[in-house]
XYZ file of C-alpha atoms in Angstrom:
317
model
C 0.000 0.000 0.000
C 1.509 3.512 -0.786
C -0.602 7.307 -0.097
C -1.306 8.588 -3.388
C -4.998 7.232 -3.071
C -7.553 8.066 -0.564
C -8.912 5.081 1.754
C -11.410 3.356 -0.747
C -13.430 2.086 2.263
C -13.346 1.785 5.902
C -14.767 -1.415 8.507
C -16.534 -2.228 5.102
C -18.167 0.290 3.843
C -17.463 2.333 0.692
C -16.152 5.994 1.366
C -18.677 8.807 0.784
C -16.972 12.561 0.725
C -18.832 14.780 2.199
C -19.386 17.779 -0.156
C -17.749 21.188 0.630
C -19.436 24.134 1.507
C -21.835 26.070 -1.000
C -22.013 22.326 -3.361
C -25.730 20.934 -3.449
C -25.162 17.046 -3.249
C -27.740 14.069 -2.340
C -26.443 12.677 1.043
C -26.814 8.086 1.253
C -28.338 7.051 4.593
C -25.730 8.031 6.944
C -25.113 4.193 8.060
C -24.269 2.634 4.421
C -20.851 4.732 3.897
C -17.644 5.562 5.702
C -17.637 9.486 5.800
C -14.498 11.442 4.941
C -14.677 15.248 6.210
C -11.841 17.071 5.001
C -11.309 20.395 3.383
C -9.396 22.414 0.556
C -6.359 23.703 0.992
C -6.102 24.976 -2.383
C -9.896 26.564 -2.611
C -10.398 29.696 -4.754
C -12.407 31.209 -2.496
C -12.044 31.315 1.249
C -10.680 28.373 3.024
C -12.992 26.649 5.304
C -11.925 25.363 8.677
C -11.720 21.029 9.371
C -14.570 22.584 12.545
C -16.283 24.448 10.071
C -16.916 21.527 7.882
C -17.777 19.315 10.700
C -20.079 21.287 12.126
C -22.367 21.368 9.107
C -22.072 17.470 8.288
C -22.941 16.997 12.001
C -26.516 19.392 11.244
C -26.861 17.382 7.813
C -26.363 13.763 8.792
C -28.231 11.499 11.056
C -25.312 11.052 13.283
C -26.703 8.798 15.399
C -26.387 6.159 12.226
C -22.903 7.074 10.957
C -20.803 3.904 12.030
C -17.437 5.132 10.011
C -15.860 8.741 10.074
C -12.661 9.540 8.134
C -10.589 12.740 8.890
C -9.003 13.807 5.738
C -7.081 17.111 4.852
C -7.356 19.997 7.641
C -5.783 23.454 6.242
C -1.981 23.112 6.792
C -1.308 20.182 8.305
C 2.455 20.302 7.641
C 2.361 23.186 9.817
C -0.547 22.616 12.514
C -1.821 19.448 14.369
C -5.035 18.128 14.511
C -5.300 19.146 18.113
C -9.252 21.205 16.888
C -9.743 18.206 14.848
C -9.551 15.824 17.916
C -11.872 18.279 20.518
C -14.722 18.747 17.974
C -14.686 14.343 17.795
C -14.699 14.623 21.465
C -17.426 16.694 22.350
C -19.250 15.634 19.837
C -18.811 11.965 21.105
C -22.226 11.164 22.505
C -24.119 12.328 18.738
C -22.223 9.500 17.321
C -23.355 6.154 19.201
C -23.101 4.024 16.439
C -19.195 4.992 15.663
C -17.448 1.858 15.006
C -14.377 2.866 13.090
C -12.217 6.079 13.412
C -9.230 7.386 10.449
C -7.520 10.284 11.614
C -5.331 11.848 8.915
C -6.890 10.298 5.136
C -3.824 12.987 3.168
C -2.398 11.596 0.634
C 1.196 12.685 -0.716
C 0.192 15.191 -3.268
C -1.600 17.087 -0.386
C 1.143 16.866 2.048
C 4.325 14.288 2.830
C 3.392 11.472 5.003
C 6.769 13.195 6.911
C 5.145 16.246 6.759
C 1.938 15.423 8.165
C 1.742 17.366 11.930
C 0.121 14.473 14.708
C -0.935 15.270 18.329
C -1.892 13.271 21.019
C -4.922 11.284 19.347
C -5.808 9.059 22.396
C -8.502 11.176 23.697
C -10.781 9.532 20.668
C -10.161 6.460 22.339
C -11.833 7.785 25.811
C -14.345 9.216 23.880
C -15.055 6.244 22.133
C -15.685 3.235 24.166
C -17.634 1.328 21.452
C -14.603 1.919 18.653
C -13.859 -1.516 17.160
C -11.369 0.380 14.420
C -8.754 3.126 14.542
C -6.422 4.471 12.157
C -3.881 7.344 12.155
C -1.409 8.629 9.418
C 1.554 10.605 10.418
C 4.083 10.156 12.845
C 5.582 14.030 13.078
C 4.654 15.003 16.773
C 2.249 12.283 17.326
C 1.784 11.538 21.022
C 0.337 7.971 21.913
C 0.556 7.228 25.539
C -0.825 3.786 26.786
C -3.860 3.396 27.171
C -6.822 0.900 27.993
C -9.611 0.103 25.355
C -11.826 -2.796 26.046
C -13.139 -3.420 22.229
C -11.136 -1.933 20.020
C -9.971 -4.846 17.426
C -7.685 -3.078 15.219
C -5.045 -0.422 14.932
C -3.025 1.132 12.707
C -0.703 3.833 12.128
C 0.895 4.863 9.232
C 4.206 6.799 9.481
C 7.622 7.295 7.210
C 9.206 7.226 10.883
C 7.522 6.014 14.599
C 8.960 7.768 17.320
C 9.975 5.735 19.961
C 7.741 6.927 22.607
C 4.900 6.152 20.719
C 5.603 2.576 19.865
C 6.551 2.153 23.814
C 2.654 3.815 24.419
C 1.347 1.143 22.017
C 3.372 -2.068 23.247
C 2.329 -0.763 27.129
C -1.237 -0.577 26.246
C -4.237 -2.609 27.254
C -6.239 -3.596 24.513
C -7.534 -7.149 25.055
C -10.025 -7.471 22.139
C -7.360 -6.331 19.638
C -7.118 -8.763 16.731
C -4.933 -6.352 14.233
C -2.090 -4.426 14.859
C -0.357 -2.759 12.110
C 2.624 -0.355 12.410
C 4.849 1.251 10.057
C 7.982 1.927 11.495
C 9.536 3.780 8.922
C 12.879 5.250 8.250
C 15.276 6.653 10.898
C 16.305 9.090 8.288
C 12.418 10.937 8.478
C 12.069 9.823 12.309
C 11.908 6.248 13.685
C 13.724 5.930 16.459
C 12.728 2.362 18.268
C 14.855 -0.573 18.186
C 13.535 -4.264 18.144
C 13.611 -4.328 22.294
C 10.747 -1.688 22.179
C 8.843 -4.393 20.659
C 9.755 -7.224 22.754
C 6.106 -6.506 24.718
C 4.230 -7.209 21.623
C 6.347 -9.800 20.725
C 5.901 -11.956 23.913
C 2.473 -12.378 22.849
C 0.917 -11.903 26.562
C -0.157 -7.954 25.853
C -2.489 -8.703 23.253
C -4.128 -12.234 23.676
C -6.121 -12.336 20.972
C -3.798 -10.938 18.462
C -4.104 -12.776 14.874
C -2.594 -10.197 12.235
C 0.258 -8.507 13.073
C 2.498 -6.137 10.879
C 5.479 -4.630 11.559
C 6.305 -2.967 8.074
C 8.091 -0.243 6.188
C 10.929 -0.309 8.521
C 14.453 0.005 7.852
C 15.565 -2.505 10.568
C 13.228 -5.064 9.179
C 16.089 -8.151 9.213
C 16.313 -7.291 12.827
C 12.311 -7.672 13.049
C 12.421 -10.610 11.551
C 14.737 -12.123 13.600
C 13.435 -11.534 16.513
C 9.979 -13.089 14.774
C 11.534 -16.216 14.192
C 11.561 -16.974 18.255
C 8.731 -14.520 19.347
C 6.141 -16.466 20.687
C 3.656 -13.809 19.613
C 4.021 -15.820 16.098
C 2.541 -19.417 17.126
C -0.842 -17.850 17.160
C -0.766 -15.483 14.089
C -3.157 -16.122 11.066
C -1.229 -13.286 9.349
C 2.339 -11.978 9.335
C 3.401 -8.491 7.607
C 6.946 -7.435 7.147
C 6.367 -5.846 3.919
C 7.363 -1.970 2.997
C 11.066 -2.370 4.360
C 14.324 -3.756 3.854
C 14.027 -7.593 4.488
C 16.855 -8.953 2.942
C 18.279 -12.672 3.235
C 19.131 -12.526 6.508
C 15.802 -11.570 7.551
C 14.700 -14.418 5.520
C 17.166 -16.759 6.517
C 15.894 -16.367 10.398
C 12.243 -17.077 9.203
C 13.353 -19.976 7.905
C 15.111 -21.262 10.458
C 12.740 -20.036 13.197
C 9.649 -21.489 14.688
C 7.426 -22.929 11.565
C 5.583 -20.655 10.303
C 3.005 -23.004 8.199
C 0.383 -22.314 10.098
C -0.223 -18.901 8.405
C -2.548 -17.789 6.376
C -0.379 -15.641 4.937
C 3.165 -13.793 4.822
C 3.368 -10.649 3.077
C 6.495 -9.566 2.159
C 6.364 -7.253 -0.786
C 8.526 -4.516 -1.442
C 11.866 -6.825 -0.096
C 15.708 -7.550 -1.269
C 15.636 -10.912 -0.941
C 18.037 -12.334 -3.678
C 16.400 -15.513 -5.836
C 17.235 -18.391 -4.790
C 15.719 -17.357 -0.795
C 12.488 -16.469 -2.373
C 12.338 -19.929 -4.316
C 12.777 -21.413 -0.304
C 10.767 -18.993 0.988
C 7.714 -19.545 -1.688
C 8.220 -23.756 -1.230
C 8.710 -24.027 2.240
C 5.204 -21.762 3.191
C 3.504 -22.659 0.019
C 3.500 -26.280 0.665
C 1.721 -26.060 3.503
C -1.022 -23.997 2.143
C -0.005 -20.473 3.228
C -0.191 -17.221 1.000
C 2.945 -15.113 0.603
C 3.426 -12.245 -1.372
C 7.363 -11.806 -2.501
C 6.210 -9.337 -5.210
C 7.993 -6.188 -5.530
C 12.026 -7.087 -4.958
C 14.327 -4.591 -5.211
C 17.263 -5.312 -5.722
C 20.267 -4.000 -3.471
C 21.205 -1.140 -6.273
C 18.155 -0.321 -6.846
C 18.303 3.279 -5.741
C 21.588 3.200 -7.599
C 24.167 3.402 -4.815
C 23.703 -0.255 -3.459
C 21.264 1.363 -0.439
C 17.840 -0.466 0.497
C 14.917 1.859 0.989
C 11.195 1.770 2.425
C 8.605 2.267 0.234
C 6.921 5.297 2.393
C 9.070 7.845 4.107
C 9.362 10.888 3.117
């Protein structure tokens, strides 16, 4: 997955954009879409406020029906943080009952650098939102994720060109006992990832989330190190699904997976976007598919593929 396309759809449901101000549009029931709210940076006319907008799809929409919400652009986000973005959400908490899934941050690339994108502390929604079963944040500049405790949430994922360290500590110390997905991109330490492997030794024990099935640890630029530490983490014995696509698995990385616990009980392994050399993805590819797993070696590199023998993740700056 790259950012040059909006989310298609969210827990399900197709995304609907709500129109901007002053355009005459017929609204679906407000429970058969995922709404995106954003705004124009690059309007003609006056710019409208993220609040602005909000406030008139809250007095449009049957809120009490909407079960998926999607914050896209707010006006200069490469300079300010969604900090007015996350209060309206908050007090408007009790119109929105039904809220089941939560994106925080829908920009894609041509409207500002994943890099770029300016975070806050976005675990308020999480108080707010008891009932949240999905949440979803893009950015890692500034974003603040202490741990927390959330009884049903079942998935989460941020999306970053580079995790601060603090914030994957927040996530590994959290309680989240119904969480079934977890998906991180650690990114580059070039743009801003600064944890190691032993900040993910919690998740990796497999005790803080017990019912865990799809885990992905992606776009990172230590990913032979994560995989490594995979091929002993108990974490893995209970996986349906294991992600260390985006990065820069190489044969090493590959070699410990191999060698590791078995991993035949997945589902599937994703690994596209790799530089693992031929003859490990021929082991790779017979050793999983054999047993009936999926895995995705698409996308391979090559270790001169950005010309100066470097490996790269696919999403940093």
């Amino acid at each position: 997955m790259t950012i040059s396309d909006h989310l298609q759809e969210l827990h399900g449901l197709p995304v609907f954009d709500f129109p901007e101000a002053g355009v005459e549009t017929e609204l679906p029931p407000a429970s058969t879409v995922a709404w995106r709210v954003e705004v124009d940076e690059y309007a003609r006319g006056e710019q409208e406020e993220w609040t602005s907008a909000f406030a008139r799809f809250v007095a449009s929409v049957d809120t009490s029906e909407v079960r998926a919400l999607i914050v896209g652009m707010w006006l200069e986000p490469y300079e300010n943080g969604p900090e007015p973005v996350v209060e309206a959400l908050t007090a408007a908490a009790e119109r929105f009952p039904a809220l089941r899934a939560l994106f925080i941050g829908d920009i894609t690339y041509e409207q500002c650098e994943i890099s770029w994108i300016t975070q806050g502390d976005v675990t308020p929604l999480l108080d707010a939102y008891p009932r949240l079963l999905e949440f979803g944040v893009r950015g890692g500049q500034s974003l603040v994720f202490p741990a927390v405790r959330h009884d049903r949430l079942r998935s989460l994922t941020v999306e970053s060109g580079g995790l601060d360290q603090e914030v994957v500590r927040g996530i590994a110390a959290s309680e989240l006992p119904a969480l079934e997905r977890l998906d991180l991109w650690l990114g580059d330490s070039g743009y801003g990832a600064t944890a190691g492997v032993s900040d993910l030794e919690p998740l990796l024990g497999g005790g803080r989330l017990p019912r865990l099935r799809h885990l992905a640890l992606r776009n990172s630029d230590m990913q032979d190190r994560i995989a490594v530490a995979l091929a002993g983490a108990p974490v893995v014995a209970r996986l349906e699904s294991l992600d260390l696509s985006m990065g820069t698995l190489g044969d090493e990385g590959a070699e410990a997976l191999l060698g590791g616990q078995p991993l035949t009980h997945l589902k599937k392994l994703d690994l596209h976007h790799h530089f693992i050399g031929a003859p490990m993805r021929k082991r790779l590819a017979t050793a999983l598919e054999a047993a009936g797993a999926e895995v995705d070696l698409s996308g391979e590199q090559g270790d001169d593929a950005d010309g100066r023998g470097h490996r790269y993740v696919a999403v940093a700056e």
